Each structure stands twice: as C-alpha cells, then as structure tokens.
Amino acid sequence: MVKRVVVPTFEHAQLFLKALSQELHANFIPPRINTMFAWVEMLHPQEVPKVSASSERLMGLYAELR
C-alpha cells in the first residue's frame, strides 16, 4: 500500500490525483503527496547537501533517489 508519493512539482501532483481518480472510479483517500523540494525541506539540516543553485540541489536529490 502506497503511503507517500513524491512528485517533481505541484502540477504533477494534480495530474497524479486526476489519473488516480479516473482509474479507481470511486471515492478514495489519496496518499500523501509531496514535491521533491518540500521533501528536501523536511530533512534534517545535516542531511541536506550544501549547494548554491536550485538545479544542483535537484540533481543531487535525483542522485540520492537512485
């Protein structure tokens, strides 16, 4: 059972919920959906790599997720 879904942006979260709703054809309680940036902000400060550009931070997150 999926409890949390991480998506790149808020727009992706909306698209995911729409697709899930169309697939299930019923009322449901959606999983927790976080954007990657919100997920990184929830980490402890020592776990977040210190980089300057947001694109570098995003690429570091992609590398950690792999």
mmCIF file of C-alpha atoms in Angstrom:
data_model
loop_
_atom_site.group_PDB
_atom_site.id
_atom_site.type_symbol
_atom_site.label_atom_id
_atom_site.label_comp_id
_atom_site.label_asym_id
_atom_site.label_seq_id
_atom_site.Cartn_x
_atom_site.Cartn_y
_atom_site.Cartn_z
ATOM 1 C CA MET A 1 0.000 0.000 0.000
ATOM 2 C CA VAL A 2 1.454 3.361 -1.027
ATOM 3 C CA LYS A 3 1.572 5.844 1.818
ATOM 4 C CA ARG A 4 3.563 8.681 0.283
ATOM 5 C CA VAL A 5 4.175 9.796 -3.277
ATOM 6 C CA VAL A 6 6.979 12.182 -4.243
ATOM 7 C CA VAL A 7 6.476 14.177 -7.435
ATOM 8 C CA PRO A 8 8.667 16.822 -9.099
ATOM 9 C CA THR A 9 6.184 19.711 -8.905
ATOM 10 C CA PHE A 10 2.727 20.659 -7.642
ATOM 11 C CA GLU A 11 1.363 20.341 -11.189
ATOM 12 C CA HIS A 12 2.476 16.700 -11.273
ATOM 13 C CA ALA A 13 0.614 16.091 -8.017
ATOM 14 C CA GLN A 14 -2.589 17.420 -9.557
ATOM 15 C CA LEU A 15 -2.132 15.236 -12.637
ATOM 16 C CA PHE A 16 -1.438 12.193 -10.459
ATOM 17 C CA LEU A 17 -4.609 12.732 -8.416
ATOM 18 C CA LYS A 18 -6.683 13.185 -11.556
ATOM 19 C CA ALA A 19 -5.321 9.969 -13.092
ATOM 20 C CA LEU A 20 -5.827 8.055 -9.846
ATOM 21 C CA SER A 21 -9.410 9.261 -9.604
ATOM 22 C CA GLN A 22 -10.125 8.238 -13.196
ATOM 23 C CA GLU A 23 -8.589 4.795 -12.645
ATOM 24 C CA LEU A 24 -10.417 3.998 -9.395
ATOM 25 C CA HIS A 25 -13.861 5.271 -10.466
ATOM 26 C CA ALA A 26 -14.829 5.720 -6.805
ATOM 27 C CA ASN A 27 -14.267 7.850 -3.740
ATOM 28 C CA PHE A 28 -10.897 7.268 -2.112
ATOM 29 C CA ILE A 29 -8.482 8.706 0.419
ATOM 30 C CA PRO A 30 -5.428 9.813 -1.558
ATOM 31 C CA PRO A 31 -1.880 9.118 -0.389
ATOM 32 C CA ARG A 32 0.297 11.904 0.957
ATOM 33 C CA ILE A 33 1.817 13.721 -1.977
ATOM 34 C CA ASN A 34 4.963 15.811 -1.593
ATOM 35 C CA THR A 35 7.006 17.701 -4.111
ATOM 36 C CA MET A 36 10.720 16.996 -4.156
ATOM 37 C CA PHE A 37 11.509 20.450 -2.786
ATOM 38 C CA ALA A 38 9.053 20.042 0.116
ATOM 39 C CA TRP A 39 10.529 16.622 0.842
ATOM 40 C CA VAL A 40 14.064 18.049 0.956
ATOM 41 C CA GLU A 41 12.916 20.797 3.329
ATOM 42 C CA MET A 42 11.603 18.140 5.743
ATOM 43 C CA LEU A 43 15.070 16.543 6.043
ATOM 44 C CA HIS A 44 17.352 17.395 8.944
ATOM 45 C CA PRO A 45 19.774 20.229 8.097
ATOM 46 C CA GLN A 46 22.834 17.967 8.261
ATOM 47 C CA GLU A 47 21.266 15.639 5.654
ATOM 48 C CA VAL A 48 20.689 18.379 3.061
ATOM 49 C CA PRO A 49 23.730 18.892 0.817
ATOM 50 C CA LYS A 50 25.046 22.455 0.738
ATOM 51 C CA VAL A 51 24.850 23.604 -2.892
ATOM 52 C CA SER A 52 24.175 27.026 -4.298
ATOM 53 C CA ALA A 53 21.919 26.589 -7.334
ATOM 54 C CA SER A 54 18.480 25.027 -7.053
ATOM 55 C CA SER A 55 19.182 22.964 -10.175
ATOM 56 C CA GLU A 56 22.258 21.483 -8.478
ATOM 57 C CA ARG A 57 20.151 20.718 -5.397
ATOM 58 C CA LEU A 58 17.534 18.984 -7.553
ATOM 59 C CA MET A 59 20.149 16.920 -9.372
ATOM 60 C CA GLY A 60 21.646 15.899 -6.005
ATOM 61 C CA LEU A 61 18.204 14.743 -4.900
ATOM 62 C CA TYR A 62 17.741 12.710 -8.090
ATOM 63 C CA ALA A 63 21.138 11.084 -7.453
ATOM 64 C CA GLU A 64 20.156 10.188 -3.879
ATOM 65 C CA LEU A 65 16.845 8.708 -5.036
ATOM 66 C CA ARG A 66 18.631 6.429 -7.492
#
